[in-house]
């Protein structure tokens, strides 16, 4: 049997320019950042409003500036929230571009945004006052509301992207979100409820705006120049950090039909596929603000191919064993959940969102030593990858599967005798041979010394692998 793997030559010159043109990335901002609100200036021993003040692994200030309270969000994240909920500070970001000025704001709360464009970004501060639990657009034009349904696409006028349970409309999986087009000047995405700390990126006419921490009952878009606009919202964070529940989408104009791409890619993985620590510079601890799923290798590869993408990934998970041998569900079990926090075996595998390509990027946590932990049983790991791949093949007949090696595994750690990157690569090649002619191995070389939080791949490392994966998928599927 022929081993179905591709040895793809790596692009060297121009990959970042290509990514910028195809995925709307600003090269000058392809590095770590801190939320703008945190850069406004605060006492060295205190965290600013909306800043982190505690959590597992946190080594920064544990006290907040006056008028705020350090509030528990989850075990990994405590946040400085305003003591009074009647009036909060927000940052309104106005972006000047070479095409149409874009201004994105939020209503009913103080949500901080960062807008990335091809030119310059100007940030101004203002105050917003909390109003009712539902926010509508104020305009001389009639506000148009969409009508939701229980279809996998969301509604007749907007659709979910990524894996979202239409019954709950919960954005839990990283990269999940919604997309729509409208003709008008403003639009609003209502949020029926939320928990934890969730960060999102909104793409408006190709311009990306980061909201480090979503608060309030809606996200308002505009005012924009009158015309047709495209909007896509993507969750940047792990399922365990928090979720958003989508209510409805409204506009002062009318919705415009926009069909999704017929090309669909699904990425199944661990923290690397989530974008853990991607926007950080090591040494640093991961937070929702430095996770960035839309800038991961999978999302960027999908952009290069003009494909829809879904990310079903969870930090710390493996295919045979998790990072800490914690007895918690492995990734193949979590894969059966519709939403990340739904019960097992709730996913219905709808035909409308069936992928033609599935990327499996699991093994970093399986191979991890953690001190006295036993080395990986390579045969058992290979068998687990094959079993999971065969399960996916049973749900999606004819699907192409791409087995991706880990950039966090090195042939020199923990010893040269372990040769972990080579060992995993050989195991994945063997698994691809067993899975058949539509299974492929794609190498992701061991990363260099410039890394994100907790030694995870940074934005540049993800960007370098994206065209390699895209080339493998294009070659196999003829895209």
XYZ file of C-alpha atoms in Angstrom:
479
model
C 0.000 0.000 0.000
C 1.285 3.409 -0.897
C 1.693 5.749 2.033
C -0.500 8.761 1.348
C 1.635 11.620 2.534
C 2.916 14.749 0.892
C 6.372 16.212 1.223
C 5.527 19.858 0.540
C 8.309 22.346 -0.056
C 8.130 25.355 2.227
C 7.443 28.813 0.811
C 10.224 31.220 1.692
C 9.752 34.597 0.051
C 6.440 36.365 -0.013
C 4.370 34.090 2.225
C 3.463 36.895 4.562
C 2.514 39.177 1.682
C 0.350 36.402 0.246
C -1.333 35.863 3.586
C -1.912 39.571 3.964
C -3.588 39.793 0.579
C -5.730 36.694 1.020
C -6.539 36.720 4.726
C -6.653 40.456 5.503
C -3.684 40.390 7.876
C -1.775 43.532 8.724
C 1.873 42.530 8.656
C 2.862 45.321 11.026
C 0.564 43.832 13.666
C 1.638 40.206 13.266
C 3.051 40.136 16.781
C 1.846 40.017 20.336
C -0.261 42.769 21.830
C -1.898 43.694 25.058
C -5.447 45.038 25.122
C -5.366 48.773 24.479
C -7.168 49.485 27.719
C -4.283 47.916 29.571
C -1.818 50.211 27.852
C -3.569 53.351 28.995
C -1.383 53.466 32.102
C -1.870 52.244 35.644
C 0.159 51.880 38.790
C 2.717 49.130 38.435
C 1.263 47.180 41.347
C -2.334 47.356 40.124
C -4.225 45.919 37.191
C -6.300 48.370 35.116
C -10.024 48.180 34.493
C -10.811 45.016 32.473
C -7.268 43.754 33.176
C -6.342 40.357 34.618
C -5.814 40.181 38.380
C -5.469 36.480 39.149
C -5.896 32.881 38.073
C -3.826 29.744 37.668
C -0.355 30.686 36.418
C -0.930 34.433 36.794
C 2.161 36.269 38.071
C 1.045 39.865 37.577
C -0.736 42.302 39.926
C -3.532 40.872 42.052
C -5.059 44.208 43.059
C -7.169 46.470 40.861
C -7.263 50.219 40.322
C -9.773 52.252 42.318
C -13.389 51.747 41.332
C -12.898 48.163 40.172
C -13.103 44.764 41.845
C -11.069 41.638 41.123
C -13.801 39.231 40.026
C -13.619 35.462 39.437
C -14.319 34.456 35.818
C -12.854 30.955 35.836
C -9.953 29.114 37.477
C -7.496 30.618 34.999
C -8.808 34.148 34.891
C -9.818 36.835 37.394
C -10.692 40.230 35.905
C -10.849 43.824 37.226
C -14.476 44.804 36.655
C -16.048 48.200 37.432
C -17.592 48.244 40.896
C -20.645 50.087 39.541
C -22.534 48.673 36.578
C -24.406 51.858 35.729
C -21.620 53.556 33.802
C -18.433 51.966 32.476
C -15.571 53.139 30.352
C -15.249 51.849 26.831
C -12.885 52.393 23.970
C -14.260 53.231 20.554
C -11.821 52.470 17.772
C -12.073 54.348 14.501
C -10.068 52.869 11.670
C -8.918 54.759 8.617
C -8.352 52.584 5.573
C -7.647 53.136 1.919
C -11.250 52.252 1.124
C -14.125 52.893 3.522
C -13.770 54.156 7.104
C -14.961 51.557 9.582
C -16.121 52.270 13.090
C -17.151 49.464 15.405
C -18.644 50.068 18.826
C -20.543 48.127 21.423
C -23.646 49.172 23.266
C -24.812 48.567 26.816
C -21.324 48.027 28.183
C -17.685 48.949 28.026
C -16.125 46.619 25.513
C -12.605 47.338 24.301
C -11.809 46.760 20.650
C -8.662 46.779 18.549
C -8.949 47.222 14.814
C -6.278 45.914 12.446
C -6.054 47.499 9.003
C -3.563 48.083 6.246
C -2.925 51.635 7.384
C -3.161 53.286 10.775
C -5.389 52.914 13.806
C -6.637 55.778 15.965
C -8.049 55.056 19.402
C -10.302 57.376 21.369
C -12.020 56.904 24.703
C -15.656 57.497 25.528
C -18.272 56.403 28.033
C -21.275 54.207 27.428
C -24.165 53.807 29.815
C -25.786 50.464 30.477
C -29.351 50.416 29.250
C -31.855 47.598 28.877
C -31.192 43.935 28.238
C -31.914 44.411 24.525
C -30.203 46.952 22.303
C -31.653 48.156 18.994
C -30.220 50.410 16.317
C -31.372 54.032 16.362
C -31.765 55.410 12.871
C -34.230 57.220 10.658
C -34.381 54.034 8.640
C -36.476 51.010 9.546
C -34.594 48.373 11.515
C -34.670 44.966 9.867
C -34.483 41.891 12.061
C -33.551 38.416 10.928
C -35.711 35.405 11.642
C -33.760 32.564 13.187
C -34.354 28.907 12.482
C -32.934 25.630 13.717
C -30.967 24.943 10.543
C -27.171 24.493 10.774
C -26.817 27.728 8.804
C -28.426 29.847 11.557
C -31.237 31.736 9.781
C -32.499 32.964 6.448
C -30.382 36.114 6.695
C -27.329 35.117 8.721
C -25.478 31.869 9.233
C -23.300 30.226 11.812
C -19.661 29.542 10.982
C -17.701 26.795 12.668
C -19.475 24.209 14.791
C -22.477 25.763 16.562
C -25.506 23.943 17.955
C -28.476 25.776 16.362
C -30.715 24.725 19.245
C -28.649 26.662 21.799
C -26.906 29.198 19.501
C -23.913 28.965 21.836
C -20.499 29.994 20.534
C -18.317 27.624 22.521
C -15.805 25.979 20.180
C -12.840 28.148 19.175
C -13.377 29.780 15.809
C -17.150 29.431 15.997
C -19.208 32.467 15.084
C -21.609 33.918 12.542
C -21.576 35.685 9.181
C -23.935 37.903 7.211
C -24.109 40.652 4.595
C -26.315 43.721 4.651
C -27.045 46.865 2.679
C -27.169 49.891 4.945
C -24.998 51.745 7.444
C -25.378 49.885 10.765
C -25.985 46.409 12.133
C -26.188 44.871 15.583
C -25.530 41.380 16.935
C -27.514 40.763 20.105
C -26.106 38.517 22.818
C -28.796 36.773 24.852
C -26.389 35.625 27.566
C -22.776 34.715 28.255
C -20.488 33.183 30.829
C -16.773 33.387 31.523
C -14.422 35.575 29.499
C -14.700 35.419 25.720
C -12.651 37.249 23.116
C -13.745 37.599 19.484
C -12.545 39.022 16.195
C -15.014 40.797 13.908
C -14.211 41.100 10.200
C -16.055 44.010 8.569
C -15.426 44.267 4.834
C -12.147 42.444 5.396
C -10.957 44.665 8.256
C -10.408 42.775 11.521
C -11.380 44.203 14.891
C -10.430 42.406 18.115
C -12.670 42.586 21.183
C -10.435 41.254 24.002
C -13.360 40.739 26.423
C -16.968 40.765 25.260
C -19.424 42.378 27.673
C -22.943 43.741 27.374
C -25.994 42.639 25.445
C -25.027 43.499 21.890
C -22.218 44.334 19.510
C -23.038 47.316 17.283
C -21.404 47.734 13.892
C -21.110 51.147 12.242
C -22.032 53.668 11.204
C -20.463 52.736 7.878
C -20.738 54.338 4.478
C -24.066 53.424 2.898
C -23.697 50.301 0.798
C -23.294 46.533 0.953
C -21.106 45.242 3.792
C -19.921 41.802 4.865
C -19.540 40.850 8.527
C -18.039 37.771 10.129
C -17.536 37.202 13.852
C -15.169 34.491 15.096
C -14.519 33.352 18.666
C -10.810 33.502 19.529
C -10.811 31.395 22.683
C -10.987 27.902 24.169
C -14.359 26.448 25.114
C -13.403 26.294 28.796
C -12.847 30.060 29.028
C -16.448 30.994 28.258
C -19.282 31.153 25.732
C -21.556 33.636 23.998
C -25.187 32.892 23.199
C -26.368 34.671 20.067
C -29.782 36.308 20.072
C -30.551 37.981 16.747
C -29.007 40.207 14.098
C -30.567 43.522 13.040
C -29.716 46.264 10.558
C -30.992 49.718 9.628
C -31.107 48.540 6.023
C -31.742 45.130 4.515
C -29.950 41.811 4.549
C -28.205 40.581 1.418
C -27.977 36.895 0.579
C -24.437 35.557 0.812
C -23.727 31.911 0.109
C -20.870 30.210 1.982
C -17.990 28.631 0.116
C -18.568 25.072 -1.058
C -15.099 24.204 0.270
C -15.077 23.102 3.907
C -12.128 22.275 6.167
C -12.300 20.993 9.733
C -9.371 21.201 12.141
C -9.320 18.790 15.083
C -6.615 19.409 17.628
C -5.316 20.719 20.916
C -4.020 24.072 22.171
C -1.971 24.663 19.013
C -5.107 24.548 16.867
C -6.922 26.805 19.350
C -4.203 29.460 19.083
C -3.115 29.191 22.722
C -0.691 32.002 23.585
C -0.395 32.967 19.910
C -0.419 36.718 20.569
C 1.964 36.518 23.537
C 5.745 36.669 23.787
C 7.249 34.036 26.078
C 7.646 34.095 29.055
C 3.941 34.679 29.595
C 0.876 32.829 30.809
C -2.036 32.155 28.519
C -5.237 34.203 28.873
C -8.309 34.648 26.659
C -6.741 37.867 25.399
C -3.682 36.169 23.870
C -5.511 33.216 22.320
C -6.295 33.860 18.659
C -8.002 31.129 16.645
C -8.514 33.296 13.507
C -4.713 33.609 13.194
C -3.951 29.894 13.540
C -2.460 27.794 10.760
C -5.839 26.173 10.020
C -7.809 29.396 9.712
C -5.106 30.972 7.549
C -4.866 27.903 5.308
C -8.636 28.023 4.817
C -8.347 31.684 3.859
C -5.710 30.895 1.255
C -7.999 28.242 -0.233
C -11.186 30.287 -0.066
C -12.740 27.672 2.214
C -15.039 27.657 5.220
C -13.377 26.331 8.363
C -14.414 24.759 11.635
C -12.149 24.195 14.638
C -12.944 21.403 17.087
C -10.036 21.685 19.494
C -9.388 21.814 23.232
C -6.167 22.727 25.018
C -4.422 19.908 26.842
C -6.186 17.104 24.979
C -4.739 14.118 23.195
C -5.861 11.162 21.129
C -4.439 8.549 23.532
C -3.751 10.518 26.721
C -4.139 14.111 27.853
C -1.470 16.502 29.068
C -1.813 15.474 32.714
C -3.287 11.960 32.445
C -6.250 13.557 34.199
C -8.860 10.947 33.365
C -10.876 13.591 31.516
C -12.344 13.004 28.038
C -9.908 12.626 25.163
C -10.348 14.594 21.959
C -12.141 11.792 20.053
C -14.824 11.819 22.764
C -15.097 15.608 22.823
C -15.458 15.546 19.046
C -18.908 13.952 19.434
C -20.245 17.061 21.194
C -22.265 19.578 19.174
C -21.207 22.487 21.361
C -18.044 22.290 23.403
C -20.080 22.156 26.610
C -22.848 19.882 25.314
C -23.182 16.235 26.280
C -21.201 13.564 24.458
C -22.761 12.089 21.301
C -24.957 15.127 20.622
C -23.374 16.060 17.287
C -25.604 15.107 14.348
C -23.041 15.373 11.517
C -25.273 17.567 9.303
C -24.649 17.095 5.593
C -24.714 20.853 4.978
C -21.505 21.306 6.964
C -19.717 18.045 6.103
C -16.022 18.792 5.469
C -14.123 17.571 2.428
C -10.842 17.879 4.355
C -10.167 17.126 8.020
C -6.871 18.061 9.659
C -5.931 16.034 12.744
C -3.264 17.767 14.827
C -3.030 15.647 17.968
C 0.065 14.304 19.676
C 1.754 17.142 21.545
C 0.025 16.196 24.793
C 0.280 12.462 24.121
C 4.068 12.692 23.839
C 4.598 15.065 26.775
C 6.655 13.621 29.625
C 5.732 15.706 32.683
C 8.540 14.478 34.900
C 7.978 10.909 36.022
C 5.370 10.237 33.346
C 6.068 7.198 31.202
C 7.163 7.745 27.595
C 4.496 7.357 24.942
C 3.557 3.900 23.704
C 4.069 4.669 20.020
C 2.139 1.641 18.775
C -0.839 2.558 20.952
C -0.645 6.165 19.756
C -0.601 5.074 16.120
C -3.570 2.780 16.704
C -5.500 5.589 18.409
C -4.917 7.923 15.451
C -6.059 5.208 13.045
C -9.170 4.474 15.109
C -10.147 8.135 15.245
C -9.478 8.560 11.538
C -11.636 5.556 10.699
C -14.450 6.983 12.814
C -14.281 10.209 10.835
C -14.250 8.266 7.567
C -17.423 6.460 8.642
C -19.204 9.766 9.235
C -17.823 11.461 6.121
C -17.344 8.922 3.298
C -14.695 10.080 0.857
C -13.231 12.695 3.189
C -9.520 13.481 2.887
C -7.625 13.347 6.188
C -4.410 15.253 6.840
C -2.253 14.171 9.791
C -0.146 17.086 11.014
C 2.996 16.718 13.103
C 3.636 18.951 16.115
C 6.016 21.935 16.014
C 6.344 21.669 19.802
C 8.014 18.251 19.612
C 11.779 18.213 19.147
C 14.303 15.517 18.326
C 16.583 16.910 21.029
C 14.074 16.954 23.920
C 13.875 15.400 26.413
C 16.799 13.403 24.945
C 18.120 12.806 21.453
C 17.303 9.123 21.934
C 13.604 10.009 22.130
C 13.662 11.904 18.809
C 10.081 12.894 19.504
C 9.368 14.849 16.325
C 10.707 12.096 14.082
C 9.000 9.412 16.165
C 5.635 11.137 15.905
C 6.099 11.815 12.198
C 6.832 8.146 11.497
C 3.790 7.121 13.536
C 1.573 9.487 11.549
C 2.972 8.223 8.242
C 2.150 4.684 9.355
C -1.356 5.764 10.359
C -1.860 7.442 6.972
C -0.878 4.222 5.197
C -3.444 2.278 7.217
C -6.200 4.841 6.638
C -5.815 4.558 2.871
C -5.201 6.621 -0.227
C -7.098 9.678 1.044
C -4.982 10.068 4.175
C -1.894 12.273 4.091
C 0.952 13.223 6.377
C 1.936 16.913 6.511
C 5.050 17.954 8.399
C 5.186 20.973 10.706
C 8.893 21.334 11.566
C 10.030 21.959 15.111
C 9.584 25.636 15.930
C 12.411 28.042 16.651
C 13.174 30.038 19.793
C 10.675 32.857 19.122
C 7.535 31.455 20.697
C 4.254 32.493 22.260
C 3.039 31.899 25.800
C 4.154 28.652 27.455
C 6.322 27.840 24.419
C 3.382 27.584 22.027
C 3.706 28.629 18.370
C 3.401 32.371 17.824
C 1.654 34.168 14.972
C 4.679 33.987 12.662
C 5.070 30.229 13.166
C 1.382 29.672 12.408
C 1.622 31.911 9.346
C 4.618 29.969 8.024
C 2.808 26.621 8.240
C -0.478 27.823 6.727
C 0.667 27.792 3.064
C 2.295 24.384 3.580
C -1.001 22.900 4.759
C -2.922 24.798 2.074
C -0.638 23.383 -0.628
C -1.156 19.839 0.673
C -4.942 20.221 0.671
C -4.930 21.874 -2.754
C -2.829 19.080 -4.232
C -4.978 16.320 -2.752
C -8.404 17.822 -3.488
C -7.633 19.695 -6.684
C -8.659 23.036 -5.217
